[in-house]
mmCIF file of C-alpha atoms and ligand atoms in Angstrom:
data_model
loop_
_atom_site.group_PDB
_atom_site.id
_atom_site.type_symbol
_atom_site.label_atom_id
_atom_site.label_comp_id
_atom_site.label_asym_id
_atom_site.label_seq_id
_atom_site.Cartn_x
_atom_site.Cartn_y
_atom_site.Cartn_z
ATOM 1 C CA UNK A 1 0.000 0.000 0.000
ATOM 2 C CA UNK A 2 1.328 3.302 -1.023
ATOM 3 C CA UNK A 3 2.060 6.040 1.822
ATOM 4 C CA UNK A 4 2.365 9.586 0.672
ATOM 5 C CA UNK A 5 4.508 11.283 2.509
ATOM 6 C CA UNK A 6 2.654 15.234 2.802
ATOM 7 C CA UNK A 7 5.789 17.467 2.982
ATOM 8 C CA UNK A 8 3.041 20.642 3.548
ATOM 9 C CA UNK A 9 2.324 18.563 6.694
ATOM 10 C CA UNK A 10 5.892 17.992 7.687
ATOM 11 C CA UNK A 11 6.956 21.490 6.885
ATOM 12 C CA UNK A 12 4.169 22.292 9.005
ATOM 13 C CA UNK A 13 6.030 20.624 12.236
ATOM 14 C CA UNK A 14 9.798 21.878 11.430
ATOM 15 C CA UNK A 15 8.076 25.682 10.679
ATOM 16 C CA UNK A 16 6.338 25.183 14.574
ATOM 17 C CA UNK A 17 9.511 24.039 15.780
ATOM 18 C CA UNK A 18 11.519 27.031 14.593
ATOM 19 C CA UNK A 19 8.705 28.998 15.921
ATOM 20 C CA UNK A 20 9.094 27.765 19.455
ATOM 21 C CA UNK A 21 12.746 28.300 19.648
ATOM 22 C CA UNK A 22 12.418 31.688 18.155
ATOM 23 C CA UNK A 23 9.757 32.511 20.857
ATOM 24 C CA UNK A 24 12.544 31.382 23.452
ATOM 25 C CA UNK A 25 15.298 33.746 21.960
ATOM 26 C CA UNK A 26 12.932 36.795 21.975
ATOM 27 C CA UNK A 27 12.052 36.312 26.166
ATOM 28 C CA UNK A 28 16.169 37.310 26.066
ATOM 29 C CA UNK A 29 14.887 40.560 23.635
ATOM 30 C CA UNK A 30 16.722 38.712 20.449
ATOM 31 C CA UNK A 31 15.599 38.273 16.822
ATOM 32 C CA UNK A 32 16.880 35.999 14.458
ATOM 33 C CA UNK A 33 16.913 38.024 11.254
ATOM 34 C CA UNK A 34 16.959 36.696 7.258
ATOM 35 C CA UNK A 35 17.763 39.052 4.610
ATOM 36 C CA UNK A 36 16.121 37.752 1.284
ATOM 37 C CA UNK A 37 17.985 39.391 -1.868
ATOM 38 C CA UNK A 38 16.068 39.367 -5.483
ATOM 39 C CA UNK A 39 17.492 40.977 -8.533
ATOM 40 C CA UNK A 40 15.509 40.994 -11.284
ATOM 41 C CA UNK A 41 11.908 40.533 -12.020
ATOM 42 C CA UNK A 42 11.653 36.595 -13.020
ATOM 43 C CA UNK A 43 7.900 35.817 -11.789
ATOM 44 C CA UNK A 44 9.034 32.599 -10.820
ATOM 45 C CA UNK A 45 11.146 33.656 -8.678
ATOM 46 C CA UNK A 46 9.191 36.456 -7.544
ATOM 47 C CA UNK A 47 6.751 34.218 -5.799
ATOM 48 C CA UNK A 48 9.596 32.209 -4.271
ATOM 49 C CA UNK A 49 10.799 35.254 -2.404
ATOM 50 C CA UNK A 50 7.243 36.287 -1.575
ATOM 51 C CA UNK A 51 6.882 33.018 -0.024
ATOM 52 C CA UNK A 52 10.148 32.900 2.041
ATOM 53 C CA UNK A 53 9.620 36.187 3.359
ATOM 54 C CA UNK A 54 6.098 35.342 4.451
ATOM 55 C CA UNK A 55 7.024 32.092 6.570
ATOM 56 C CA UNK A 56 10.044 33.911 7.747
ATOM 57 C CA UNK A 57 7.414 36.297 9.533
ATOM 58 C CA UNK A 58 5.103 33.896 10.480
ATOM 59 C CA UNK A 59 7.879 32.377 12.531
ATOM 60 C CA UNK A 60 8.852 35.461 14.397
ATOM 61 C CA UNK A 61 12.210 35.978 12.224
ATOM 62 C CA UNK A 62 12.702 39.925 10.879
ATOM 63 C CA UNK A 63 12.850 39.582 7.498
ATOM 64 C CA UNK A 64 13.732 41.798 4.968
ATOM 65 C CA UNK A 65 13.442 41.472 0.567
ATOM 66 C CA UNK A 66 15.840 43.737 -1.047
ATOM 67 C CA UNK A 67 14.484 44.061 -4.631
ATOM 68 C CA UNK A 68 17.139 45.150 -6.788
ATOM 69 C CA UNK A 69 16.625 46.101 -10.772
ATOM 70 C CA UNK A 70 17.656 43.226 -13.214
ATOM 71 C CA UNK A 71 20.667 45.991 -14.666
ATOM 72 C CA UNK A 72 22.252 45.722 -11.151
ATOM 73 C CA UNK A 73 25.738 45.738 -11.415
ATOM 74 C CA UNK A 74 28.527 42.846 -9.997
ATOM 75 C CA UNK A 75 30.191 45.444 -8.057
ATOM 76 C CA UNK A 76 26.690 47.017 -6.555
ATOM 77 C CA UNK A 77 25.379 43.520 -6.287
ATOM 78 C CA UNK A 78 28.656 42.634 -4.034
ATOM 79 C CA UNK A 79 28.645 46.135 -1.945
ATOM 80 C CA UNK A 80 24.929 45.259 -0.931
ATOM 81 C CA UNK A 81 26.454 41.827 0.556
ATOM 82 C CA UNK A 82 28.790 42.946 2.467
ATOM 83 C CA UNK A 83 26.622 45.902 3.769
ATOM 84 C CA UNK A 84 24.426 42.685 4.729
ATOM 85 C CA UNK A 85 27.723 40.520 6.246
ATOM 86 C CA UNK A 86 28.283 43.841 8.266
ATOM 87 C CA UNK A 87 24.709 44.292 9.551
ATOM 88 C CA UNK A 88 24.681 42.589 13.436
ATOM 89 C CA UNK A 89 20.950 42.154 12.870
ATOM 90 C CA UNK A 90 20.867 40.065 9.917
ATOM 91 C CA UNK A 91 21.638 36.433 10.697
ATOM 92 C CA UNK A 92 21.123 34.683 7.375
ATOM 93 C CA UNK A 93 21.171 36.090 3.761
ATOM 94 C CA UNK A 94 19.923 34.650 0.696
ATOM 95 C CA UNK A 95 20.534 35.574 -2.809
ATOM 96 C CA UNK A 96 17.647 34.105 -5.002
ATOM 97 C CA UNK A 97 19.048 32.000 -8.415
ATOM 98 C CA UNK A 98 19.499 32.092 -10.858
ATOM 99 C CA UNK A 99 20.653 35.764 -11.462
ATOM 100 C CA UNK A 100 20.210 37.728 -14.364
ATOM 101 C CA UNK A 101 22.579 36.786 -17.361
ATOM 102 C CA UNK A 102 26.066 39.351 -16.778
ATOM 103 C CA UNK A 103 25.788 38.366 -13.181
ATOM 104 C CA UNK A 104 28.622 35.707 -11.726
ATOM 105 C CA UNK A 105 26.620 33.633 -9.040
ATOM 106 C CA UNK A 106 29.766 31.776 -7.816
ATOM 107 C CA UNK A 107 31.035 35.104 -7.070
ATOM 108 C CA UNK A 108 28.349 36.441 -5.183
ATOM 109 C CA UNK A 109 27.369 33.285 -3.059
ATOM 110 C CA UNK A 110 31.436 33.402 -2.614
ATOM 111 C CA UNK A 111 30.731 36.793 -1.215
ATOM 112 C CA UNK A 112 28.410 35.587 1.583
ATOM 113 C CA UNK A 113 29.747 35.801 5.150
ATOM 114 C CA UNK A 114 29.895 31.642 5.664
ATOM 115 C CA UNK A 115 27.858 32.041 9.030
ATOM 116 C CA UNK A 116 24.950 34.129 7.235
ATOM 117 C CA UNK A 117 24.519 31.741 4.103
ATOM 118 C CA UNK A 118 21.915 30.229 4.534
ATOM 119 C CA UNK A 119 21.373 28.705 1.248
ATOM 120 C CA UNK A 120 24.962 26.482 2.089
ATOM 121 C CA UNK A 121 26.270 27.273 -0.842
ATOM 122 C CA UNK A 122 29.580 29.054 0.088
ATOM 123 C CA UNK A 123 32.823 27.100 -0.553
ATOM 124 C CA UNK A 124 33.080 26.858 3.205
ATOM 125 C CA UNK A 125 30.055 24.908 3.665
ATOM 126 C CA UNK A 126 30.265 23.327 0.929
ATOM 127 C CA UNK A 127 33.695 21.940 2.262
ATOM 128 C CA UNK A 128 32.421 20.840 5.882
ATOM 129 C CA UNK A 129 29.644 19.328 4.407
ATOM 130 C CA UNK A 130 31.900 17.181 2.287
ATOM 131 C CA UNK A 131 34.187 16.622 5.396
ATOM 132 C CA UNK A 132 31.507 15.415 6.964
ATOM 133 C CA UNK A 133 31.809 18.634 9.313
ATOM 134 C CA UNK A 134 28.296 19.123 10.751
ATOM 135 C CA UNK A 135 28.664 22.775 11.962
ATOM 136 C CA UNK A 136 28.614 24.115 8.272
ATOM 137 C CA UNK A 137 25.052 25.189 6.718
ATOM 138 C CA UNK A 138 23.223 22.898 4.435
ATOM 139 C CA UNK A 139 21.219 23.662 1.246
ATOM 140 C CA UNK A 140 17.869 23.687 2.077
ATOM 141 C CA UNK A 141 16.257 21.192 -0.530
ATOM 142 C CA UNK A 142 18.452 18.183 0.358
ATOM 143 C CA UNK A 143 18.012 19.155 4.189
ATOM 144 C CA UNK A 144 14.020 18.975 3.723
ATOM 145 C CA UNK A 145 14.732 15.694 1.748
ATOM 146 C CA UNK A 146 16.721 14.384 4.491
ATOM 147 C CA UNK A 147 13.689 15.755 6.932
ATOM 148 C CA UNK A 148 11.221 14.391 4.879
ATOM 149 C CA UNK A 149 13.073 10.722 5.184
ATOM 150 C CA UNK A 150 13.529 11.024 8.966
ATOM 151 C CA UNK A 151 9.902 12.003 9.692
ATOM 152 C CA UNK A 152 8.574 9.349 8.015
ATOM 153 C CA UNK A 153 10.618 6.954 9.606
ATOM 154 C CA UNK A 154 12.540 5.568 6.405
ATOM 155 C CA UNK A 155 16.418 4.585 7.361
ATOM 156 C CA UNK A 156 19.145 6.140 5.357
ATOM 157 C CA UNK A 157 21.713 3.879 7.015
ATOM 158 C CA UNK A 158 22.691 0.762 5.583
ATOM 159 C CA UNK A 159 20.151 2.324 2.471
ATOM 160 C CA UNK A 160 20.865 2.033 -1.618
ATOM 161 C CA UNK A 161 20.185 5.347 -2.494
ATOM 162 C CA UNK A 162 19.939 6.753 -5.937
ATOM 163 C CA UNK A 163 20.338 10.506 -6.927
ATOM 164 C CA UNK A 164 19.454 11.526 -10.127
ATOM 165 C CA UNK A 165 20.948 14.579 -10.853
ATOM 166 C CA UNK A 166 24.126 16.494 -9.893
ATOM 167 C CA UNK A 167 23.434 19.594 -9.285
ATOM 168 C CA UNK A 168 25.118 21.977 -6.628
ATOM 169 C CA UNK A 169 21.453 22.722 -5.087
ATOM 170 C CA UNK A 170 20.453 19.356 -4.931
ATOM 171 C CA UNK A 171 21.703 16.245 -6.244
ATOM 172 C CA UNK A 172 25.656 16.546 -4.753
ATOM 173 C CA UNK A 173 24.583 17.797 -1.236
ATOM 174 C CA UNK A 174 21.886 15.299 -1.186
ATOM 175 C CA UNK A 175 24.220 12.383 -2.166
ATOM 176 C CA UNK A 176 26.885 13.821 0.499
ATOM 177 C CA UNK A 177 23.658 13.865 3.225
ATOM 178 C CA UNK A 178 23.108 10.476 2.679
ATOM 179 C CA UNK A 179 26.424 9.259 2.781
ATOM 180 C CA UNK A 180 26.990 11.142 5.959
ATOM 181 C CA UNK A 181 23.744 9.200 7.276
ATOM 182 C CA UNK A 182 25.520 5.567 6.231
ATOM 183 C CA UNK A 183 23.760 5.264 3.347
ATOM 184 C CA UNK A 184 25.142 3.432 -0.248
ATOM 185 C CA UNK A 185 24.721 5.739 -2.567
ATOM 186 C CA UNK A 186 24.943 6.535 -6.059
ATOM 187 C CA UNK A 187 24.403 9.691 -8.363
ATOM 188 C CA UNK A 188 23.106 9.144 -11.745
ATOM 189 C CA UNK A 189 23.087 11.935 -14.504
ATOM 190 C CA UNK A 190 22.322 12.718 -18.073
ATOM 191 C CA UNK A 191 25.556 10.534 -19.304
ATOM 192 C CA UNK A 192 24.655 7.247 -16.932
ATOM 193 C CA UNK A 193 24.223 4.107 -18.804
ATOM 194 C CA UNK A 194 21.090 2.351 -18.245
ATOM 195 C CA UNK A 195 18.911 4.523 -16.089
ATOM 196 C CA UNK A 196 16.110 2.260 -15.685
ATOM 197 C CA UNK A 197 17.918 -0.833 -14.531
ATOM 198 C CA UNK A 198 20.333 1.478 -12.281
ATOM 199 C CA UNK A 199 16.848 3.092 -10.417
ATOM 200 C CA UNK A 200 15.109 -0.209 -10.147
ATOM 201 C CA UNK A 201 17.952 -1.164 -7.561
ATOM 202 C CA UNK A 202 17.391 1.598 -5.278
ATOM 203 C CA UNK A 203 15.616 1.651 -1.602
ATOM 204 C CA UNK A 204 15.305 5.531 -1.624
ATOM 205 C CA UNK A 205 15.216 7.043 -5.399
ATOM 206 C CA UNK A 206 15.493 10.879 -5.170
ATOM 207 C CA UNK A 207 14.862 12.654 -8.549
ATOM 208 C CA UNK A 208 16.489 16.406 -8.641
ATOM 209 C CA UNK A 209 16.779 16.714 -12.539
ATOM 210 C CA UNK A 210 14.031 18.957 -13.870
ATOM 211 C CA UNK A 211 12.909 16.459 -16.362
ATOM 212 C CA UNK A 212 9.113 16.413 -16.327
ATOM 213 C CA UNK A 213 8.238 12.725 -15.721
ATOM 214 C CA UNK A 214 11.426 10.845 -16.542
ATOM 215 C CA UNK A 215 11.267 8.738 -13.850
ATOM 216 C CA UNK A 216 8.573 6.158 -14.942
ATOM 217 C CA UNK A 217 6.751 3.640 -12.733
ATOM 218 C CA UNK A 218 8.452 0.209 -14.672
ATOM 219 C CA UNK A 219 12.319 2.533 -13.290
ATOM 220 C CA UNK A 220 11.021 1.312 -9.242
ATOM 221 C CA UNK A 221 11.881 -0.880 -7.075
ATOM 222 C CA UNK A 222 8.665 -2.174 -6.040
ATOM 223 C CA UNK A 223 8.178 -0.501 -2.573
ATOM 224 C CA UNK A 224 10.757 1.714 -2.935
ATOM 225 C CA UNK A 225 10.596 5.370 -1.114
ATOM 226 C CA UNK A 226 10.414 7.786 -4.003
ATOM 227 C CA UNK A 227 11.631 11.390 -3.468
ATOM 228 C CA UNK A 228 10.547 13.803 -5.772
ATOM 229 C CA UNK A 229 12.188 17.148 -6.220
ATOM 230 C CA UNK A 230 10.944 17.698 -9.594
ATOM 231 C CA UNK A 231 8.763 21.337 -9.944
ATOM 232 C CA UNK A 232 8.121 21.398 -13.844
ATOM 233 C CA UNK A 233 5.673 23.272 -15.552
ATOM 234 C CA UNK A 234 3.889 21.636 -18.698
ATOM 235 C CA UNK A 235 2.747 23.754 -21.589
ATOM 236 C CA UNK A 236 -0.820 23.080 -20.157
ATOM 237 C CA UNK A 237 -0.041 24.612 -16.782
ATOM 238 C CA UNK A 238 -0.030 21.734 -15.101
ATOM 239 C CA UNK A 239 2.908 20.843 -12.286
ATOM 240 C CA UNK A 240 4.358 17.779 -12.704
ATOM 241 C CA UNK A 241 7.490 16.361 -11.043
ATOM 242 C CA UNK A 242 10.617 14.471 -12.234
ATOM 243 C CA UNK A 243 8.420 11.243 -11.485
ATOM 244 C CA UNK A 244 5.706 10.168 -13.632
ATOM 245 C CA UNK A 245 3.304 10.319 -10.314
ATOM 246 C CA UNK A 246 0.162 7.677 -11.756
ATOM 247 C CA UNK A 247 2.560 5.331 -12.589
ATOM 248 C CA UNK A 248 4.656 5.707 -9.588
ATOM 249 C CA UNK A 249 2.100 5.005 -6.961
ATOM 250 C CA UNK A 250 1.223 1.670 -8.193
ATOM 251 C CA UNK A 251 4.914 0.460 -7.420
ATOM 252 C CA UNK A 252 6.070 2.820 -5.059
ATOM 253 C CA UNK A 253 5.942 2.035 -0.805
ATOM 254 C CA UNK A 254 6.279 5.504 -0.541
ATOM 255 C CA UNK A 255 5.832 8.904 -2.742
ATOM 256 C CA UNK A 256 6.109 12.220 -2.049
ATOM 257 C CA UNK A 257 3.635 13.916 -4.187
ATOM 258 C CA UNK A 258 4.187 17.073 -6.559
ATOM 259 C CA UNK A 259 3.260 19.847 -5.000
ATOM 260 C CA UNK A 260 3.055 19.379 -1.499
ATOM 261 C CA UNK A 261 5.907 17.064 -1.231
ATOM 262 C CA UNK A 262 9.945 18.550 -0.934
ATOM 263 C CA UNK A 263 9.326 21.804 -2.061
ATOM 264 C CA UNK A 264 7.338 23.148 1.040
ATOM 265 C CA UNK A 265 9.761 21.771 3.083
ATOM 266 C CA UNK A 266 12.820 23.638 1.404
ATOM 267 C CA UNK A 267 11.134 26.785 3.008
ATOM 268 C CA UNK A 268 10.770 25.202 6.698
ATOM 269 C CA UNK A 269 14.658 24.157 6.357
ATOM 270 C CA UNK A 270 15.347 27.846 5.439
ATOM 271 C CA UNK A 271 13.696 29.222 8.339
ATOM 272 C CA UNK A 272 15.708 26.288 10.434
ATOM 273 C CA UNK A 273 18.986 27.009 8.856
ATOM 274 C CA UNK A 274 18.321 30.780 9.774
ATOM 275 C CA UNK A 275 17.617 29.946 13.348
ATOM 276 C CA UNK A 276 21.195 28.001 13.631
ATOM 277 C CA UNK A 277 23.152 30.482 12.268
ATOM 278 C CA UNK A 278 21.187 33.380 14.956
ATOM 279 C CA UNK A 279 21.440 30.917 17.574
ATOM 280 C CA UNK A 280 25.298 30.802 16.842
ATOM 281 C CA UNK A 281 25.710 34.133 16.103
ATOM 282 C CA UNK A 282 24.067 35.073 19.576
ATOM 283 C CA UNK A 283 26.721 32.009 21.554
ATOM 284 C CA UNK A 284 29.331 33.930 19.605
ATOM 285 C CA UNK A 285 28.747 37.559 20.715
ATOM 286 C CA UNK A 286 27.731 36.406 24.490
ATOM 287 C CA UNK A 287 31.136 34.338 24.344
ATOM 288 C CA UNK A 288 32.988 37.351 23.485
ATOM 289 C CA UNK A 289 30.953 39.177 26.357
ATOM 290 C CA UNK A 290 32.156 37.236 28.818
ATOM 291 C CA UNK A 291 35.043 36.929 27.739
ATOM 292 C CA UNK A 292 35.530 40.849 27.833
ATOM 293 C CA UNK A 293 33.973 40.775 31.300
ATOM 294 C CA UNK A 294 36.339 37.888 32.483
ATOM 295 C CA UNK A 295 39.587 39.666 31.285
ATOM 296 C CA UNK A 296 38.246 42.968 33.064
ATOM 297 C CA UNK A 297 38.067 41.217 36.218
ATOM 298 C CA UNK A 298 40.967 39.881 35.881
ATOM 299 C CA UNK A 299 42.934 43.358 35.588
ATOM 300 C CA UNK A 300 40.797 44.373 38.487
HETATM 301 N N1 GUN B 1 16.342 29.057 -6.723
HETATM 302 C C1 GUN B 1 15.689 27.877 -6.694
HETATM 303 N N2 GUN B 1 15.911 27.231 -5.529
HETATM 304 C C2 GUN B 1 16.720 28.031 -4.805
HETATM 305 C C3 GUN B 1 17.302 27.902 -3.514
HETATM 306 O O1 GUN B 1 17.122 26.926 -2.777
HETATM 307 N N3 GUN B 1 18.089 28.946 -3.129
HETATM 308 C C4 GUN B 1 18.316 30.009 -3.932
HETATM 309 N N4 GUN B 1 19.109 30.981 -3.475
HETATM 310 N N5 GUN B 1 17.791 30.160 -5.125
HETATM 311 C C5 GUN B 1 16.998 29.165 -5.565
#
């Protein structure tokens, strides 16, 4: 019998939980704050931002959208950052993608303070999280994915995972997730030999390769978790997801659907990675505190 697994619901749980703990920091009069940067006007990701800066509120977190116009300049772009890495009351910032063409992403996200990226996508985090180093920031996607696995009670450890796709978003911090969990795992892409047969041998198949419906339902394991990150928008308007969805619940043991699977839950991990890097932020600067305090005393 198939079990969806309903990421809105999920989401709903991590988005409380960050909620709580935000509550907590404000009794000590401190707000975790997320600083949302769009440049351009793609709709798409117009209603992205709209949406992150919503559940940011909802969860007590100050957030800010800095709209910027799509002839923005590298050099303004970068000055804007670093007035952001500078800013004590910003925690996290997050520079939608993609950016408009004449724009170098790997330069911006490079010019992210480490502790305020929130989207893990600096070198730096990047690096811990391939070092196995848990205090780095993880992309939000594969965290919800990883969320979405561990709330519905499916092991990674000892797992054959497949990830299809290897993208810097998804697919390679996914894989490295996994791997980090004790899983077996495997990344497929648009050059792997035999796709179907490769899928078929996989407990938890994660698709992250904005194909509309490659993954079809004769490609599963029969009840094999299926992960869908997949948002793809037909010609008809429909939203479909990298798994043929029909098909897939006939074989699948468990599906997340498309919507309402990972992509609500790539919002509830932003809000979460947002709290961590306040939460460290605010150890940080009491650290120093009492450190200053300590070494007055101690010339006292
Ligand atoms: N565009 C699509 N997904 C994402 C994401 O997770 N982070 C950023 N910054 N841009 C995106």
């Amino acid at each position: 019998m198939l079990r969806l697994l309903d990421g809105k619901a999920m989401a709903l749980t991590v988005r409380e939980r960050v909620r709580q703990a935000v509550q907590a920091l404000a009794r000590q009069g401190r707000t975790p704050g997320l600083a949302v940067v769009l440049v351009g006007d793609d709709p798409a990701s117009q209603v992205y931002v709209r949406n992150k800066d919503r559940a940011a509120r909802e969860a007590g977190i100050e957030a800010r959208t800095l709209l910027l116009a799509a002839s923005t300049r590298q050099v303004e772009l970068e000055a804007r950052i670093n007035e952001l890495n500078q800013d004590p009351s910003v925690h996290g910032i997050l520079v939608q993608l993609p950016l408009p063409s004449g724009l170098d992403a790997a330069r911006i996200v490079r010019a992210i303070d480490p502790a305020k990226d929130v989207d893990g996508l600096h070198p730096e985090n990047v690096a811990a999280l391939a070092m196995g180093d848990s205090t780095g920031l993880v992309p939000c996607t594969p965290a919800g994915c990883v969320e979405i696995l561990d709330q519905s009670q499916v092991p990674l450890a000892g797992s054959r995972v497949v990830v299809l796709g290897r993208s810097a978003l998804v697919g390679k911090p996914l894989a490295l997730l996994c791997l980090q969990r004790d899983a077996t795992v495997t990344i497929a892409h648009s050059k792997t030999l035999d796709l179907p047969q490769l899928c078929a041998q996989a407990d938890i198949l994660c698709a992250a390769v904005g194909r509309p419906e490659l993954v079809r339902g004769s490609w599963i394991r029969p009840g094999a978790c299926v992960i869908d990150v997949g948002i793809n928008r037909l010609a008809s308007g429909k939203l479909v997801g990298d798994v043929a969805f029909d098909e897939a619940r006939l074989v699948a043991g468990s599906l997340t659907p498309v919507p309402g699977g990972v992509g609500p839950m790539t919002i509830a991990m932003l809000l979460e990675n947002t709290l961590r890097a306040a939460q460290r932020s605010f150890a940080k600067r009491s650290g120093a505190t009492t450190q200053v305090a300590r070494a007055r005393q101690e010339r006292c």
